[in-house]
XYZ file of C-alpha atoms in Angstrom:
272
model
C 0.000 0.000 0.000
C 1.175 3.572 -1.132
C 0.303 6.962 0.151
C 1.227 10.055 -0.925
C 0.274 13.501 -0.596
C 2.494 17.501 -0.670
C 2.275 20.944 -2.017
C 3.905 21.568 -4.933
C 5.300 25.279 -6.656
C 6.385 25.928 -9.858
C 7.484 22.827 -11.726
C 11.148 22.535 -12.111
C 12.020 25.946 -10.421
C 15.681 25.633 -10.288
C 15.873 24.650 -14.381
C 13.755 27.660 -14.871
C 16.057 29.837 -13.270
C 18.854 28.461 -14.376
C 17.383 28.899 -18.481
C 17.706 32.742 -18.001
C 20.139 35.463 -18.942
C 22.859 36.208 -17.015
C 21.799 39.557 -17.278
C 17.986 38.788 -15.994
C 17.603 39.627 -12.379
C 14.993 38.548 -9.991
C 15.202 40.724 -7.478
C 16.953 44.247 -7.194
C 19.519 45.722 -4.650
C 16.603 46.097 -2.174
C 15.282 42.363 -2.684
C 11.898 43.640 -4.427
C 11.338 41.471 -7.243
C 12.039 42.687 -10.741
C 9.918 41.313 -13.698
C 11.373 40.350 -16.775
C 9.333 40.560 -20.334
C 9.524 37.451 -22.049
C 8.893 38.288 -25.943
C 7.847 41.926 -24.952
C 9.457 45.157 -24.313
C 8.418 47.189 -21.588
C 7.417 50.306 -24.050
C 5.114 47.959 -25.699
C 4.010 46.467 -22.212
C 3.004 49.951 -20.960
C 1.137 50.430 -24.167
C -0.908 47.635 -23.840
C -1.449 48.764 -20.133
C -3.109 51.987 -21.018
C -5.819 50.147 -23.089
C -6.693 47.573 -20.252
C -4.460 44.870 -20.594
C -2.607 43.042 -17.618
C 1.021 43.476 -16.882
C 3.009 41.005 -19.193
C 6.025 40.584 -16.870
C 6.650 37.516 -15.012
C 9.311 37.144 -12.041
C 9.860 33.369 -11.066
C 10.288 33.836 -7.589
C 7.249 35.661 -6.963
C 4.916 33.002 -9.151
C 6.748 30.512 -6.945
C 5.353 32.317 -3.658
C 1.918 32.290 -5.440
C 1.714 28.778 -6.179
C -0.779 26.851 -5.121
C -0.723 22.677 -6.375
C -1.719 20.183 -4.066
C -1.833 16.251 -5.229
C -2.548 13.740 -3.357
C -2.013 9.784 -4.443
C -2.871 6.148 -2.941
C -2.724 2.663 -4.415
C -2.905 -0.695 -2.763
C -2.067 -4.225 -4.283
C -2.620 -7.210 -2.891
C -2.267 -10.848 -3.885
C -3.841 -13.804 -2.609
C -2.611 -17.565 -3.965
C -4.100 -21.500 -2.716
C -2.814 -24.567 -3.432
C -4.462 -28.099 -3.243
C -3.095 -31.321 -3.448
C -6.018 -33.441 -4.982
C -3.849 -36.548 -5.548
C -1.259 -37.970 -6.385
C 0.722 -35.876 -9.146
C -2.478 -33.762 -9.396
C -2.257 -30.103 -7.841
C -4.938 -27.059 -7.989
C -3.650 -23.773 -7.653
C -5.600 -20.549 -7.292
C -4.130 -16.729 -7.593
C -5.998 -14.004 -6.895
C -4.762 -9.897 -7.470
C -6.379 -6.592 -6.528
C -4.994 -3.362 -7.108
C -6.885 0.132 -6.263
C -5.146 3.507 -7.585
C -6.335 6.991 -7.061
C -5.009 10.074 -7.602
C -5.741 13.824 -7.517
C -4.586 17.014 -8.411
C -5.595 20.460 -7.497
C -4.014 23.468 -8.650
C -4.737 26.968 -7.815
C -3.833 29.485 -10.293
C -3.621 33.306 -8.684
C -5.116 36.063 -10.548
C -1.651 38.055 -10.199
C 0.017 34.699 -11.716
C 1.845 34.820 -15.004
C -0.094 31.785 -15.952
C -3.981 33.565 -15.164
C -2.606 37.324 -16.812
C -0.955 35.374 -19.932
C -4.444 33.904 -20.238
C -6.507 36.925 -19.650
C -4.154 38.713 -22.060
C -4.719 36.780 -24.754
C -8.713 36.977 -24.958
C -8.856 40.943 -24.357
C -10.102 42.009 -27.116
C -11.510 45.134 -28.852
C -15.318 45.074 -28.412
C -17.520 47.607 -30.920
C -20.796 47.461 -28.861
C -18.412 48.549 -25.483
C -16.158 50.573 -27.589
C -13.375 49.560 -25.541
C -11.065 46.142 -24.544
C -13.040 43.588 -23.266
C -11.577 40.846 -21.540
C -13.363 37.399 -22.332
C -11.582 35.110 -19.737
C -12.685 37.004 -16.375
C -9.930 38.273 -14.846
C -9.388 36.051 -11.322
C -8.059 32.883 -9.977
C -8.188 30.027 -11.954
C -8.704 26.633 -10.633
C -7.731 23.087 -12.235
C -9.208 19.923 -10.729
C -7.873 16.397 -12.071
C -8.402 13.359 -11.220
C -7.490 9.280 -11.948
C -8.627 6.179 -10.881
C -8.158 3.016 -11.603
C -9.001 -0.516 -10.517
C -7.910 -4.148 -11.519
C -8.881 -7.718 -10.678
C -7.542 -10.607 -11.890
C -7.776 -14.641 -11.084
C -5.904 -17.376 -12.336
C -6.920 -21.036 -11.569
C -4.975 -23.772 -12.733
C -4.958 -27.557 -12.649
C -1.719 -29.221 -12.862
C -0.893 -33.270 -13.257
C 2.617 -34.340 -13.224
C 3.252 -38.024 -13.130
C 5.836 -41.240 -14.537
C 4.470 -44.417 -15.237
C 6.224 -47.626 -15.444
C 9.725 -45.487 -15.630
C 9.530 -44.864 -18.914
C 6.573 -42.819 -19.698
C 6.314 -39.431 -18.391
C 3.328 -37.083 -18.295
C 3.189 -33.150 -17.713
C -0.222 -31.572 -18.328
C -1.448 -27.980 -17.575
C -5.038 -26.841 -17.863
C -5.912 -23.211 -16.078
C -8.219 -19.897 -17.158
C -7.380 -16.289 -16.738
C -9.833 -13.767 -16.094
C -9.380 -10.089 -15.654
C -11.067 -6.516 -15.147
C -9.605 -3.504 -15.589
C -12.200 0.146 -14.928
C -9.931 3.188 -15.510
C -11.845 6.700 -15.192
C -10.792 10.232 -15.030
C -11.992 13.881 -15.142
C -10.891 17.091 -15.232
C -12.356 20.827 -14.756
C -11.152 24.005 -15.275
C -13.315 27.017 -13.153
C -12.140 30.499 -14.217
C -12.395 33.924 -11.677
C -12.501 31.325 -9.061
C -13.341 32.208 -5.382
C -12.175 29.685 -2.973
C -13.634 30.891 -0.117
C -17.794 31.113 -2.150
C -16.041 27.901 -4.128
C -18.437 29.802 -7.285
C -16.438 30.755 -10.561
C -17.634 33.439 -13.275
C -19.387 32.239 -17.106
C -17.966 32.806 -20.325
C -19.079 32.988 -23.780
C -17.906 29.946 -24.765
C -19.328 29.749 -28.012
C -17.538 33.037 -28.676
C -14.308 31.839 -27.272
C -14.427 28.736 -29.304
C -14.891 30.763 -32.795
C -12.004 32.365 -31.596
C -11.266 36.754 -30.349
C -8.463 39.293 -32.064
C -5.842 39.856 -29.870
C -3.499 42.985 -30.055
C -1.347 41.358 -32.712
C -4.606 40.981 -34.434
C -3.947 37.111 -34.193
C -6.841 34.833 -33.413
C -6.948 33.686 -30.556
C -9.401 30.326 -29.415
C -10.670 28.889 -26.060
C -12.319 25.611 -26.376
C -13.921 25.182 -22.810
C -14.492 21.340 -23.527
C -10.818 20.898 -23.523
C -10.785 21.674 -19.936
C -13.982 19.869 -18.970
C -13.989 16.361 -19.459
C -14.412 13.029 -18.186
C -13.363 9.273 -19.564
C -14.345 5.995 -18.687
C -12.505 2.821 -19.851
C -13.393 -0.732 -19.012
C -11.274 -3.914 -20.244
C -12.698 -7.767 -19.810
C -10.551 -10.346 -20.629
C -10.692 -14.445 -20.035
C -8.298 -16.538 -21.258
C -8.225 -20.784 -21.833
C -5.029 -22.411 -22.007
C -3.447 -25.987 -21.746
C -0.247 -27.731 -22.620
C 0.743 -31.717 -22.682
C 4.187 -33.084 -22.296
C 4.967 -36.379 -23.131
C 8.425 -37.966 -23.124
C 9.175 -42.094 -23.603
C 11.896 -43.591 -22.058
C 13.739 -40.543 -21.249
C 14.573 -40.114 -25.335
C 11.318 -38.709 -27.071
C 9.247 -35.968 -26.270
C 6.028 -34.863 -27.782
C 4.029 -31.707 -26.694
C 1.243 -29.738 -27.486
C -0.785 -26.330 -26.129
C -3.763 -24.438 -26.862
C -5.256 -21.151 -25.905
C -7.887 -19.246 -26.287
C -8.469 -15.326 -25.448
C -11.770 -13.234 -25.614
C -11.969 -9.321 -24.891
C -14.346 -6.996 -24.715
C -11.906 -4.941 -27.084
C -11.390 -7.946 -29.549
C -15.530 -7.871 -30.462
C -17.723 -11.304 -30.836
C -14.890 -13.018 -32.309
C -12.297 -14.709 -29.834
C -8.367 -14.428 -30.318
């Protein structure tokens, strides 16, 4: 059994850090952060600012401090095995395994993130009924929920017969059947100006979003809510026959022979 749980910041901090500049700094003489403009300059970053837009720049340390991932994990497996001595040479042995995993992930995007005013940024756009910006992702926390589960069970039972007769023949045969069940299901959901405290979030046009907005390169730009919403549900059933026969004479000649047989709900009517 396996449990697991922490907070989490930005993924792989350090390797961000390390991938800037020399000349980038992250915080000045006084240790207040600096932001640096990725792809931008700041005279085109204050223009943008005077028309509604968000500040562009983005300072590592700070998003760090803002961060806000939780995951949580668990799985179990266990395994279960009998075996029965019928008679002589003739053994039944039964396997049993369960495994359970879950896991979750939760992260809280701030609205003074890099990550929630990149977003913002990109669907404010120029609106001729307002006759001014709009921006069509509301401008507040953002929250991601994920989720995975999955569940398997599988059985073996086999009958094996092992035997010499008269010291010259010798006789090896396996018979068994596997059966299994797999259920895998996940989600995820995306709420946007999140509150945690209310736990509400705000609408958007969606439909909008999806045909895509201008942004201030005059680039379209498209949000395709269902991307962010969704769930899936997978279940595999399989069952398997199987034998094999071993034969040797007088320690010099061997004969042998299997068969097996698999069916799936993934293979259709027709077994494999």
């Amino acid at each position: 059994m396996d449990y697991n749980w922490g907070n989490q910041g930005i993924n792989n901090l350090a390797g961000e850090i390390r991938a800037l500049q020399p000349y980038q700094m992250l915080l000045d003489e006084h240790g207040n952060p600096i932001n640096n403009y990725f792809g931008y300059n700041k005279v085109e970053n204050d223009r943008l600012l005077g028309l509604g837009y968000l500040d562009h720049g983005v300072n590592l340390l700070t998003d760090n401090d803002l961060a806000n991932n939780k995951s949580t994990g668990f799985g179990i497996r266990s395994i279960f095995g009998m075996d029965w001595k019928l008679m002589k040479g003739l053994r039944l042995t039964n396997d049993l395994v369960y495994e359970r995993l879950n896991g979750r992930q939760r992260n809280l995007y701030n609205q003074d993130s890099y990550f929630t005013r990149s977003l913002v940024n990109r669907f404010t756009a120029y609106d001729d009924a307002a006759k001014g910006y709009v921006k069509h992702i509301p401008y507040g926390d953002i929250l991601d929920l994920n989720y995975t589960n999955a569940k398997r069970m599988a059985s073996r039972n086999q009958l094996n017969y092992e035997n010499t007769f008269a010291e010259r023949h010798y006789l090896n045969v396996i018979a068994g059947a596997d059966i299994s069940k797999r259920i895998t299901d996940n989600g995820s959901q995306r709420m946007l100006g999140f509150n945690d405290e209310l736990y509400s979030s705000q609408d958007i046009d969606a439909k909008k979003l999806a045909l895509g907005v201008k942004d201030w390169e005059d680039r379209t730009q498209r949000y395709v809510a269902a991307d962010y919403n969704k769930l899936a549900y997978l279940e595999n059933r399989e069952y398997s026959f199987y034998s094999s026969l071993a034969y040797t004479y007088d320690h010099r000649y061997t004969f042998t022979g299997s068969y097996r047989n698999d069916y799936s709900n993934l293979f259709g009517a027709d077994p494999k």
